[in-house]
Coordinates of C-alpha atoms and ligand atoms in Angstrom, one line a residue:
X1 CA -23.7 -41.5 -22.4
X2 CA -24.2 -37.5 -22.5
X3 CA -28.0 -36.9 -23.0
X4 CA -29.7 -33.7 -24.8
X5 CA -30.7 -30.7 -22.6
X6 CA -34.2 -30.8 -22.0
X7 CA -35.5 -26.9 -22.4
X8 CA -38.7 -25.6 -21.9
X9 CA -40.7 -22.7 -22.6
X10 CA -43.9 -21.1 -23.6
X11 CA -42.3 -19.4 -26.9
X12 CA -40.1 -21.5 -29.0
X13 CA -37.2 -20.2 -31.0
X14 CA -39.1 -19.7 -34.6
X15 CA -43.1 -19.6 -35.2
X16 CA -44.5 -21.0 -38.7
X17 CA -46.2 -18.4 -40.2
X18 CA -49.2 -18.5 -42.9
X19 CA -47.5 -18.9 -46.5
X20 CA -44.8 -21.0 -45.1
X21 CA -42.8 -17.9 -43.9
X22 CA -40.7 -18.7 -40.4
X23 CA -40.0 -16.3 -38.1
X24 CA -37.6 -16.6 -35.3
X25 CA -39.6 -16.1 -31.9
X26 CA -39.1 -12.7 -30.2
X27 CA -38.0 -11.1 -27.1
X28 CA -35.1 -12.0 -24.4
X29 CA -36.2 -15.5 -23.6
X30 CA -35.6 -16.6 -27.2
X31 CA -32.3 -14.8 -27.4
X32 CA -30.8 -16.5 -24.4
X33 CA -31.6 -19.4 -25.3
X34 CA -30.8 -19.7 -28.6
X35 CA -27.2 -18.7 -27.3
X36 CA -27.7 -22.1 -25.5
X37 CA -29.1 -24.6 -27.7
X38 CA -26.7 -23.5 -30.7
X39 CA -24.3 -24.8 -28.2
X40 CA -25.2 -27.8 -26.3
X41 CA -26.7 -30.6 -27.5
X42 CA -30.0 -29.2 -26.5
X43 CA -33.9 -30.7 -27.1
X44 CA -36.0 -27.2 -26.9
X45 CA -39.7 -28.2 -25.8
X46 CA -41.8 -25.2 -26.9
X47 CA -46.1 -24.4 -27.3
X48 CA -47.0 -24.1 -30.7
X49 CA -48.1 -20.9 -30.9
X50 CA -50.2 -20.0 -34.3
X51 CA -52.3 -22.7 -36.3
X52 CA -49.0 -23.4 -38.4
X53 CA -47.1 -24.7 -35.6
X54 CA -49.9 -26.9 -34.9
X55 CA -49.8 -27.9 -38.2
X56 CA -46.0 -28.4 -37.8
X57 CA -46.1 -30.0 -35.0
X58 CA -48.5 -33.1 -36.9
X59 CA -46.6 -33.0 -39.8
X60 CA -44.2 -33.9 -37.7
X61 CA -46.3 -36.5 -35.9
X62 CA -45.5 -34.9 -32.3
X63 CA -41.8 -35.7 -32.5
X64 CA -38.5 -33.5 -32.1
X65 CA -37.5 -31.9 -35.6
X66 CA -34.2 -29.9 -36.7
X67 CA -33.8 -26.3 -36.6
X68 CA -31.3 -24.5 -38.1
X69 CA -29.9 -21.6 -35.7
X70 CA -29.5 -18.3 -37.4
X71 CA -25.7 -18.3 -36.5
X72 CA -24.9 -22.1 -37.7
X73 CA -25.5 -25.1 -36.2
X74 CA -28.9 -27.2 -35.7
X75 CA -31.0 -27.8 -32.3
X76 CA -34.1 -29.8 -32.1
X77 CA -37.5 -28.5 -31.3
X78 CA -40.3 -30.2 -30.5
X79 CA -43.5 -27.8 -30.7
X80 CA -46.4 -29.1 -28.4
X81 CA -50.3 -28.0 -29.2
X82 CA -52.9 -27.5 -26.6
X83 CA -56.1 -27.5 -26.8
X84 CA -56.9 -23.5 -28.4
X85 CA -59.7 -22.5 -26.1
X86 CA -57.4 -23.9 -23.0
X87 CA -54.3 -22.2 -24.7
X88 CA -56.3 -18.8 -25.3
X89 CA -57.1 -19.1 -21.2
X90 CA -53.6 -19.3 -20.4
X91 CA -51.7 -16.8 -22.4
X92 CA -54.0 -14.1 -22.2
X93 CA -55.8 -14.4 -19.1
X94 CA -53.6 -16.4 -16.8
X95 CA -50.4 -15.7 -17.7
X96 CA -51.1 -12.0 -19.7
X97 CA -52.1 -10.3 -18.0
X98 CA -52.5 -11.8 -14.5
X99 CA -49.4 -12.9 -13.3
X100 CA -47.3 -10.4 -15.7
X101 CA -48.8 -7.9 -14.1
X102 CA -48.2 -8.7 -11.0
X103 CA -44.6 -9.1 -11.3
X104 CA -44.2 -5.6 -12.8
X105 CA -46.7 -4.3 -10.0
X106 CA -49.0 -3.1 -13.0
X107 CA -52.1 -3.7 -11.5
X108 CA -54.2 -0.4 -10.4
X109 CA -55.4 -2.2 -7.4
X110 CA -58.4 -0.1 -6.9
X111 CA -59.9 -1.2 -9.9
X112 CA -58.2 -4.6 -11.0
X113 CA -58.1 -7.7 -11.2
X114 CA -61.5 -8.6 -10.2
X115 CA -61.2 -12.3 -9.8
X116 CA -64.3 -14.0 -11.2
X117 CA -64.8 -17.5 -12.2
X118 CA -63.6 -16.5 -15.6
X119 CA -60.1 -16.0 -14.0
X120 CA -60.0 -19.3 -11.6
X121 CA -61.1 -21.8 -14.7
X122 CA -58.3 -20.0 -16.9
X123 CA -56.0 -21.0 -13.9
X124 CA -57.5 -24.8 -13.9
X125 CA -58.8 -25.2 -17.3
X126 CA -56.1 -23.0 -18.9
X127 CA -52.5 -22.2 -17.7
X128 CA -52.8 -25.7 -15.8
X129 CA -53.9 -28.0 -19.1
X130 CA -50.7 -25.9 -20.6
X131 CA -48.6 -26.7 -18.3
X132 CA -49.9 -30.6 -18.2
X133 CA -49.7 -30.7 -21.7
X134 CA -45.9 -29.2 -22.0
X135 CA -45.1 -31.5 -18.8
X136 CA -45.7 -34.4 -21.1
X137 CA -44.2 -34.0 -23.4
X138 CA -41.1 -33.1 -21.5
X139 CA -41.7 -37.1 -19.7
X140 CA -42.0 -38.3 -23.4
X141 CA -38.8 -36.9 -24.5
X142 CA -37.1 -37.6 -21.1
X143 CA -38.0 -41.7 -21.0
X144 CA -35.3 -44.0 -20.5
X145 CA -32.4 -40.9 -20.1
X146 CA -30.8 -41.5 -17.0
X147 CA -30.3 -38.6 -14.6
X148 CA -32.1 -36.1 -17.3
X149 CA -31.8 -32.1 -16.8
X150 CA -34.9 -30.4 -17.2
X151 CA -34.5 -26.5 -17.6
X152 CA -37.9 -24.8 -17.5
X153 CA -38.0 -20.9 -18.4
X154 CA -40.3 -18.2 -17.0
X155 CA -43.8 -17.0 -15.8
X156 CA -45.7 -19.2 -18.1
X157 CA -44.3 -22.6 -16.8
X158 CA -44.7 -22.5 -12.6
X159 CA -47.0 -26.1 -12.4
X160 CA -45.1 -27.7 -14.9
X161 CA -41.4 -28.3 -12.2
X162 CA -44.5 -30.3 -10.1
X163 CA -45.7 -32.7 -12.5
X164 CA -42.3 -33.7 -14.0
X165 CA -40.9 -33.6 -10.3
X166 CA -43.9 -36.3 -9.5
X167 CA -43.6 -39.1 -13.0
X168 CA -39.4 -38.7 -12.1
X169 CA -38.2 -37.9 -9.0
X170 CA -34.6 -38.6 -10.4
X171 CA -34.7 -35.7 -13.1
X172 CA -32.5 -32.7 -11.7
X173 CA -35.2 -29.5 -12.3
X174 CA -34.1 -25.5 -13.2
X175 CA -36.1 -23.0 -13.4
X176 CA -35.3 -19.2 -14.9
X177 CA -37.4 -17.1 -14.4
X178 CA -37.0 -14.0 -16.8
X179 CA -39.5 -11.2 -15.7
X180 CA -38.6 -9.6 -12.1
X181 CA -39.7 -11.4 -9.2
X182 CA -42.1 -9.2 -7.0
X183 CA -42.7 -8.6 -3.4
X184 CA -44.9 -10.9 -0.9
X185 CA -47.6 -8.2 -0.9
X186 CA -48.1 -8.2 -4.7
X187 CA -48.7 -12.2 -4.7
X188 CA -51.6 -11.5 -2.2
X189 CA -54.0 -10.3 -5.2
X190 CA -54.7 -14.5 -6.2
X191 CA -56.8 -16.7 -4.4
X192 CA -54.2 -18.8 -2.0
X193 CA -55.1 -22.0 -3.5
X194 CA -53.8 -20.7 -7.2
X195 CA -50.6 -19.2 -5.4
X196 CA -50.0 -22.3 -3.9
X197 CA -50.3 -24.5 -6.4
X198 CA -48.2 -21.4 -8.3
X199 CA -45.4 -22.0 -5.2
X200 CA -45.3 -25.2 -4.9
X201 CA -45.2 -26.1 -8.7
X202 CA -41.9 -23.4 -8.9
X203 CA -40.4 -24.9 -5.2
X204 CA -40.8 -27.9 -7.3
X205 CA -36.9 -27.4 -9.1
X206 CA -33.7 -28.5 -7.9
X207 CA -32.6 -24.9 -8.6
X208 CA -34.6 -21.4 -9.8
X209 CA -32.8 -18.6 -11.3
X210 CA -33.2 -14.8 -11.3
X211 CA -31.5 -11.8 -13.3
X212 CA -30.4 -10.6 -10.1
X213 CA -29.9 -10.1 -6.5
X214 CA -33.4 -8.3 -6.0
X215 CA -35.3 -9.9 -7.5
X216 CA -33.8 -13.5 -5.9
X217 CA -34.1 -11.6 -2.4
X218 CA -37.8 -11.3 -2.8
X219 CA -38.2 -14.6 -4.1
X220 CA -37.0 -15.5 -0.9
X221 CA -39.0 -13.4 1.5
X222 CA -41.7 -14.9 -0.5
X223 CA -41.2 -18.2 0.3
X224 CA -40.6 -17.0 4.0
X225 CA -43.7 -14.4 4.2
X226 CA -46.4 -16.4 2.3
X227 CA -45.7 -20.4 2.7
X228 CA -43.7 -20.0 6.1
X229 CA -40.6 -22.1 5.0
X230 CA -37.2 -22.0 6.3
X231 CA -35.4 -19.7 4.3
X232 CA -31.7 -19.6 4.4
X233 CA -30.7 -15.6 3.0
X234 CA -26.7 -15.6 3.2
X235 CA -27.1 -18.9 0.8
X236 CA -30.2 -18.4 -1.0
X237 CA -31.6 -21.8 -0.4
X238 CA -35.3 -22.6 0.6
X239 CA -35.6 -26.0 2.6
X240 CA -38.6 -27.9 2.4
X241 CA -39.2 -31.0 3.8
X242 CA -37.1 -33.4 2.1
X243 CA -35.0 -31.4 0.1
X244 CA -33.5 -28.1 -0.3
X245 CA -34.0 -25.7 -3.1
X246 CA -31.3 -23.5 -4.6
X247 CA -32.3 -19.8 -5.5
X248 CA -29.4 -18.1 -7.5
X249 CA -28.9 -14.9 -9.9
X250 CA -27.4 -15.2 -13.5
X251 CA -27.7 -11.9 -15.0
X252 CA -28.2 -12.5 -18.8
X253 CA -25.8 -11.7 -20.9
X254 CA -25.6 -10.0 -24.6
X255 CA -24.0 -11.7 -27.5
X256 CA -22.5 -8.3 -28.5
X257 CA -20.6 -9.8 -31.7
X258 CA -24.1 -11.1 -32.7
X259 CA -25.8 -7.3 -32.6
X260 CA -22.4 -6.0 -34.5
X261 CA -23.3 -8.4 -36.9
X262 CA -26.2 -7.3 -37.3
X263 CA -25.2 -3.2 -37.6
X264 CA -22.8 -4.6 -40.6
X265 CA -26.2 -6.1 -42.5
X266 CA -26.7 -4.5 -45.9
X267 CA -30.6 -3.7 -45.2
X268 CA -29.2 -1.9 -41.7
X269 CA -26.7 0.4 -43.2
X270 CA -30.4 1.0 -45.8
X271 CA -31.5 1.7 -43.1
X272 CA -29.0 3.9 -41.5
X273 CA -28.9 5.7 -44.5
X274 CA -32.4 7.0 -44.6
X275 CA -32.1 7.9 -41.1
X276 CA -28.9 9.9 -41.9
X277 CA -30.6 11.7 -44.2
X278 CA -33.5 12.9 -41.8
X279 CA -31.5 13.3 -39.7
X280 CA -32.2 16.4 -37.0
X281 CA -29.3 17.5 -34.5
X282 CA -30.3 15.3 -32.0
X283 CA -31.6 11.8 -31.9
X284 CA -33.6 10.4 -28.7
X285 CA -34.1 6.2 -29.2
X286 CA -36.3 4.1 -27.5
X287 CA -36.8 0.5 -28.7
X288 CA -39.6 -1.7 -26.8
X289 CA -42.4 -4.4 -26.9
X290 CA -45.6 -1.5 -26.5
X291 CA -45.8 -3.5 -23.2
X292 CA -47.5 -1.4 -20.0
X293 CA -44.5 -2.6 -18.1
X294 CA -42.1 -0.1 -20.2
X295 CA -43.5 2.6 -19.2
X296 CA -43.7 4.6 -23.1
X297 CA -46.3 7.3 -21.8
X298 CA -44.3 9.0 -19.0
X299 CA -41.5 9.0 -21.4
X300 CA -43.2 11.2 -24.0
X301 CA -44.8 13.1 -21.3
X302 CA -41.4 13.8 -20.0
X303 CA -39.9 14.8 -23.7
X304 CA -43.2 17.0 -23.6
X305 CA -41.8 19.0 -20.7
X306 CA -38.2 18.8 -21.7
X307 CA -39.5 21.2 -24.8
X308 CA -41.5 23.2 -22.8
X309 CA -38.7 23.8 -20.6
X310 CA -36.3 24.1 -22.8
X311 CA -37.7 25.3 -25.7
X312 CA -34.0 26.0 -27.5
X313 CA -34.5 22.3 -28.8
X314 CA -37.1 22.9 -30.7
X315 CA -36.6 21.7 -34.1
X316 CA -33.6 20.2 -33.1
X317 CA -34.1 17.0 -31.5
X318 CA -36.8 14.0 -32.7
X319 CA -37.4 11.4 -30.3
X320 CA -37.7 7.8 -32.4
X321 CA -39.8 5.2 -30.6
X322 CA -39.7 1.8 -32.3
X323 CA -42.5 -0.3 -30.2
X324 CA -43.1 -3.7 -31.6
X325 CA -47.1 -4.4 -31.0
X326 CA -47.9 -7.2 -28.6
X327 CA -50.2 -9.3 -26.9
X328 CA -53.0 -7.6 -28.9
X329 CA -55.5 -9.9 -28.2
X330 CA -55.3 -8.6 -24.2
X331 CA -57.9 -5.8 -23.6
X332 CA -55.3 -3.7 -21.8
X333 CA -52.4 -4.0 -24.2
X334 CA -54.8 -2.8 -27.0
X335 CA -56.0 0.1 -25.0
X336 CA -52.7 1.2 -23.5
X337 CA -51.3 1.0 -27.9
X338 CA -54.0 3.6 -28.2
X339 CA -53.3 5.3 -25.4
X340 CA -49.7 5.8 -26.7
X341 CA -50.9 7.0 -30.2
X342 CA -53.1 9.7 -28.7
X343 CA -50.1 10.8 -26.2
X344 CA -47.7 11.0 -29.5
X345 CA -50.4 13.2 -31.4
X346 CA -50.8 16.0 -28.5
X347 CA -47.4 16.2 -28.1
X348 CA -47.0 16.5 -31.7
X349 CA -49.5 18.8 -32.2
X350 CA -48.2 20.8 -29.5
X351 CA -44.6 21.5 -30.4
X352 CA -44.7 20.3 -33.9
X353 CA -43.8 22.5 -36.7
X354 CA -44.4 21.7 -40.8
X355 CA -41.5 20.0 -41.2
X356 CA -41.0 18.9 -37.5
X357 CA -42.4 16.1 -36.2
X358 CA -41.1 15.7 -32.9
X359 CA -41.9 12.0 -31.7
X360 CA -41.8 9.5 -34.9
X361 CA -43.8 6.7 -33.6
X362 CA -42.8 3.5 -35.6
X363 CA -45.0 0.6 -34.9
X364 CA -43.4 -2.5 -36.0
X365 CA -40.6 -5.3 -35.2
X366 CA -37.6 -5.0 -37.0
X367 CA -34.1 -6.0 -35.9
X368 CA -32.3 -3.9 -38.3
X369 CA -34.4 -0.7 -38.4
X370 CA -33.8 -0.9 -34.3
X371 CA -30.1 -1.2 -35.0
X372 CA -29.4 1.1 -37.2
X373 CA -31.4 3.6 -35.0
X374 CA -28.8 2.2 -31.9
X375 CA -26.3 3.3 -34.4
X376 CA -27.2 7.3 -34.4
X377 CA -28.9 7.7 -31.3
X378 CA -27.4 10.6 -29.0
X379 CA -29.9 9.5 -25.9
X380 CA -31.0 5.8 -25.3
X381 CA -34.3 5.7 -22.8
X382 CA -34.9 2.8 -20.8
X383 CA -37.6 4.0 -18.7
X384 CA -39.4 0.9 -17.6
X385 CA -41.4 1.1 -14.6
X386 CA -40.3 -2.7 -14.0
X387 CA -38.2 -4.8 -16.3
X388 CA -36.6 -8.4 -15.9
X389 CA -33.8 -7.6 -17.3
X390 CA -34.0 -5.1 -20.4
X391 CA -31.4 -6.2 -23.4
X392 CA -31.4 -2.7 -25.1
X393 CA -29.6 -1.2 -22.4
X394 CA -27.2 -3.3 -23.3
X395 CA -27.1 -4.1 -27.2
X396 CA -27.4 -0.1 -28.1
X397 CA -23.8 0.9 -26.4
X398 CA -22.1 -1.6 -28.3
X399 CA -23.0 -0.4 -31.8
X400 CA -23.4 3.3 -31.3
X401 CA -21.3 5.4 -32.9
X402 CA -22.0 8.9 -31.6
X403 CA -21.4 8.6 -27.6
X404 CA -24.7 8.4 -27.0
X405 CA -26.1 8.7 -23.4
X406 CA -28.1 5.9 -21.6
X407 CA -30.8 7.2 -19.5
X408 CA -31.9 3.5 -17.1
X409 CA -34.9 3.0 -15.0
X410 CA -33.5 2.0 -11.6
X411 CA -36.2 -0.7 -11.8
X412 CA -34.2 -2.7 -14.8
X413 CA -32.6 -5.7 -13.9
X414 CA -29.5 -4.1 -16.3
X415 CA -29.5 -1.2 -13.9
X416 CA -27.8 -3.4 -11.0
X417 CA -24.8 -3.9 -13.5
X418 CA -25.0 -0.7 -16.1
X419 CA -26.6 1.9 -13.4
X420 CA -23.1 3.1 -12.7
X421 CA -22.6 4.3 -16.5
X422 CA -25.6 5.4 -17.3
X423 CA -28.1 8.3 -16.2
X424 CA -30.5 6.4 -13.4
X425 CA -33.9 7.6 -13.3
X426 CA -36.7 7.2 -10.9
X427 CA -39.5 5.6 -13.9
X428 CA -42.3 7.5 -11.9
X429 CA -40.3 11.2 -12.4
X430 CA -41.5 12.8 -14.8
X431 CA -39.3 15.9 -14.3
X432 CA -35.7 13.8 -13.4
X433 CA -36.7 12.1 -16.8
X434 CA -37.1 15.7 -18.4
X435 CA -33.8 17.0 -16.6
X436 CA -31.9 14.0 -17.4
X437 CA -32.9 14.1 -21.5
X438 CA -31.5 17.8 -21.2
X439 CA -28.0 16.7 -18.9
X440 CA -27.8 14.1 -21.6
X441 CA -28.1 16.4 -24.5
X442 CA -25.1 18.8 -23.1
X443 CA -22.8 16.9 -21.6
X444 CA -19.5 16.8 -22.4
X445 CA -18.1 14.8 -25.4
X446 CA -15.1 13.4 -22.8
X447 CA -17.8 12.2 -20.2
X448 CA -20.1 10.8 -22.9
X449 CA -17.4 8.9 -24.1
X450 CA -16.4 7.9 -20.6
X451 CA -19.6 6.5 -19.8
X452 CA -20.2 4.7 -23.0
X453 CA -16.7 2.9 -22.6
X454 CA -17.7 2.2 -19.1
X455 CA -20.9 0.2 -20.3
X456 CA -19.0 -1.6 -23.8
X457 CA -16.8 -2.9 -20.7
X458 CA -19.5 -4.5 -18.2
X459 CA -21.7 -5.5 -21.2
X460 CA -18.6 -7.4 -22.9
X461 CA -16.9 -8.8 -19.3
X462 CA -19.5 -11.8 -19.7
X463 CA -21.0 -13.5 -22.7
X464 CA -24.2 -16.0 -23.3
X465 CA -21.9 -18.6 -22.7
X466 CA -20.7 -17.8 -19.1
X467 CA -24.8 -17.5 -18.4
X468 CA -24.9 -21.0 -19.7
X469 CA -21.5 -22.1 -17.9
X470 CA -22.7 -20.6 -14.5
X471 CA -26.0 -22.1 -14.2
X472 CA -24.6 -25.9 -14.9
X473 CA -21.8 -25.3 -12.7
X474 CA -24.1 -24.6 -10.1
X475 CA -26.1 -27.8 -11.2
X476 CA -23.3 -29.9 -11.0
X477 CA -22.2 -28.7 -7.7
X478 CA -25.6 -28.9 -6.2
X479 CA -26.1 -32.6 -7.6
X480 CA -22.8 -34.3 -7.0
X481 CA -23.6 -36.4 -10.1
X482 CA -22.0 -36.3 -13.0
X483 CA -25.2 -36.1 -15.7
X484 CA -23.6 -36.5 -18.8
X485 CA -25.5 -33.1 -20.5
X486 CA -23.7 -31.1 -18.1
X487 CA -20.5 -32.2 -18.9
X488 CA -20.8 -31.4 -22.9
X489 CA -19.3 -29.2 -23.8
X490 CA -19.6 -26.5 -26.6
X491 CA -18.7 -27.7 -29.9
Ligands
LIG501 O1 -39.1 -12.7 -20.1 C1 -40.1 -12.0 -20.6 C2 -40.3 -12.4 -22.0 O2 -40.5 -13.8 -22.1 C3 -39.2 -11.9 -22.9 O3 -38.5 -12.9 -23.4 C4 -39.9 -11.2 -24.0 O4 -39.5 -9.8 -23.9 C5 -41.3 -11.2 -23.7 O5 -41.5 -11.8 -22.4 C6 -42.1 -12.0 -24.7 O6 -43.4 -12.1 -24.5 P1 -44.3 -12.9 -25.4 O7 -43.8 -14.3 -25.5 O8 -45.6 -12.8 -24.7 O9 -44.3 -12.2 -26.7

């Protein structure tokens, strides 16, 4: 008999909010796999996440409830409450910003992390009881399936492959991991008992997936450099003792009829119509979490010295940053928010005119604002100093209408598929940055349009679905049993 998909991640597909409100769950994670569990019969494990998911979660006395996907079709999610103080340990000291920062190589080593007590109990007494708790109730939901598939998702979630892997050895384990994966030096900033517990929690899965090539390279060397295993680099498989693991890429995918959707919503073309109205010549986009990793500050210092340099712009061109706040309750998130406001304000104050305001910082999440901004934009930046993958290199070039330019960090996972198309940058160059916002602005219409059909065409050759598709081929190839989930298929 087919059995559900088991997923399983730190941030569930919708959050309760106070007054009853739900929201759908943000960022890339949630996005690809929603794509998923709208089509498979899927179970989505998730933490509950504010005290309304808690209260969810009783109300539904711990069990699996019904969710209806925003694009049809129901899914099951089961929302799992963890101690707060414990949960408060692991999201924003364990997880946020320890090991985030260390796969986006954020830390300025001279002066951070110090690693106190305060960040060894939020391993044990935090990310661990997180992990334990989220563990269980993937064994609850798991009892008496034969030959269950468990797929785990991202930084938050490395111990939990272990303890699943130890209550039943029969359950075939994936991991993706979302965020890039770093090299062996950067790993040597945690005490070696955390990073192998960290190791051998993730070399706990039957199968771990990356974005891409890189980043599945130096999960690899990794494995090699700082637990001596036998690694095998032509086939990507680490061999421990009794078994071998499988390290693959899957770069995610957009559902591009999803974000045209979208640009077709009556409060987007609102939107779009404001925007028209305020237009200035030139439009210059960027649309990010105000995350450390993205890298927002050398792109207004680098629109700073485009106007200095080229000072013919002036009053021409406005630069629109949409930054959704986040992790707010992490010291360094809070100070690098202010950080950007003070940036926006010289640079404003130093070009600005009257009725010119040359950055417009908008502080907020909102899907259709963001599109209807990807609508107009002339330049898209994607400057992240490190970046998983980056889905806004990819959803702006399907909806905008003006042959707008990409400008992509050479550190985004999209750059190993896009970077041929768009205007690669060097994230740490401030002047390339500067000289590619200007080659951006006057190139040719024919070579604009060329490069934007170039990206519509790799963005579209794959959907979510062939993300899905590839990752359970490779399960049932590396299993040899036929596990009923993976044969299901979409409705
Ligand atoms: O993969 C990284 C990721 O999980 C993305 O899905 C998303 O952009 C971000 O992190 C969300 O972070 P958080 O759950 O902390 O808001």
């Amino acid at each position: 008999m087919a059995s559900p998909l088991i997923l399983v991640s730190n941030r569930g597909p919708v959050t309760f909010q106070p007054g009853g409100e739900v929201k759908r769950g943000t960022g890339g994670l949630v996005t690809a796999l929603i794509g998923l569990a709208t089509h498979r019969d899927v179970t989505w494990i998730a933490s509950a996440m504010t005290p309304e998911d808690a209260d969810t979660a009783s109300r539904h006395g711990g069990r699996a409830f019904p969710v209806r996907a925003p694009g049809g079709g129901e899914y099951m999610v089961k929302l799992v409450a963890s101690d707060p103080q414990a949960y408060e340990r692991f999201y924003n000291i364990t997880a946020n910003p320890m090991l985030w920062f260390i796969q986006h190589y954020l830390w300025d080593l001279s002066n951070a992390p110090d690693i106190r007590r305060n960040e060894t109990e939020a391993f044990e007494f935090g990310y661990n009881v997180v992990n334990e708790d989220l563990a269980r109730a993937v064994l609850e939901e798991i009892e008496g399936l034969e030959h269950p598939v468990v797929m785990s998702h991202d930084y938050h979630l490395y111990t939990l492959p272990a303890l699943v892997r130890q209550a039943r050895p029969d359950a075939f384990l994936h991991h993706f991991v979302h965020i890039p994966w770093s090299q062996s030096d950067s790993w040597r900033v945690l005490p070696s008992m955390i990073r192998e517990e960290l190791y051998h929690g993730i070399l706990a899965n039957d199968i771990i997936g990356f974005h891409t090539r890189h980043y599945r390279s130096n999960f690899l060397q990794c494995c090699d450099d700082l637990l001596g295993l036998e690694v095998d680099y032509g086939r990507g498989a680490v061999q421990l003792e009794d078994r071998e693991v499988w390290v693959r890429h899957y770069p995610l995918p957009i559902d591009a009829r999803a974000v045209q959707e979208v640009a077709r919503r009556e409060r987007t073309l609102a939107f779009e119509e404001e925007l028209l109205r305020r237009r200035r010549e030139f439009m210059i986009l960027r649309v990010d979490r105000a995350d450390l990793s993205k890298n927002v500050l050398r792109g207004f210092n680098a629109f700073d010295l485009f106007l200095e340099q080229h000072p013919e712009f002036r009053e021409r061109v406005s630069f629109i940053a949409q930054l959704m706040p986040s992790r707010t309750d992490v010291p360094e998130y809070t100070e690098y928010l202010e950080r950007i406001e003070a940036v926006v304000a010289v640079v404003n104050h130093r070009h600005g005119s009257p009725d010119w305001m040359p950055i417009q910082l908008k502080l907020r999440d909102d899907l259709e604002e963001a599109v209807a901004a990807y609508k107009h934009y002339d330049v898209l930046m994607v400057n992240a100093m490190f970046d998983g993958m980056n889905l806004v290199a990819k959803e702006g070039p399907m909806v905008n209408e003006r042959a707008g330019v990409s400008i992509l960090s050479e550190n985004t996972g999209a750059h190993e598929e896009l970077g041929e198309y768009a205007l690669s940058v060097n994230p740490f160059d401030i002047q390339e940055l500067s000289d590619s916002i200007h080659a951006a602005l006057t190139m040719p219409l024919a070579e604009r349009r060329e490069r934007l059909e170039g990206l519509r065409r790799v963005i579209t050759s794959r959907d979510p679905g062939d993300w899905i598709d590839e990752q359970l081929g490779d399960i049932a190839g590396k299993d040899g049993l036929t596990r009923g989930v993976v044969q299901a298929r979409e409705a």
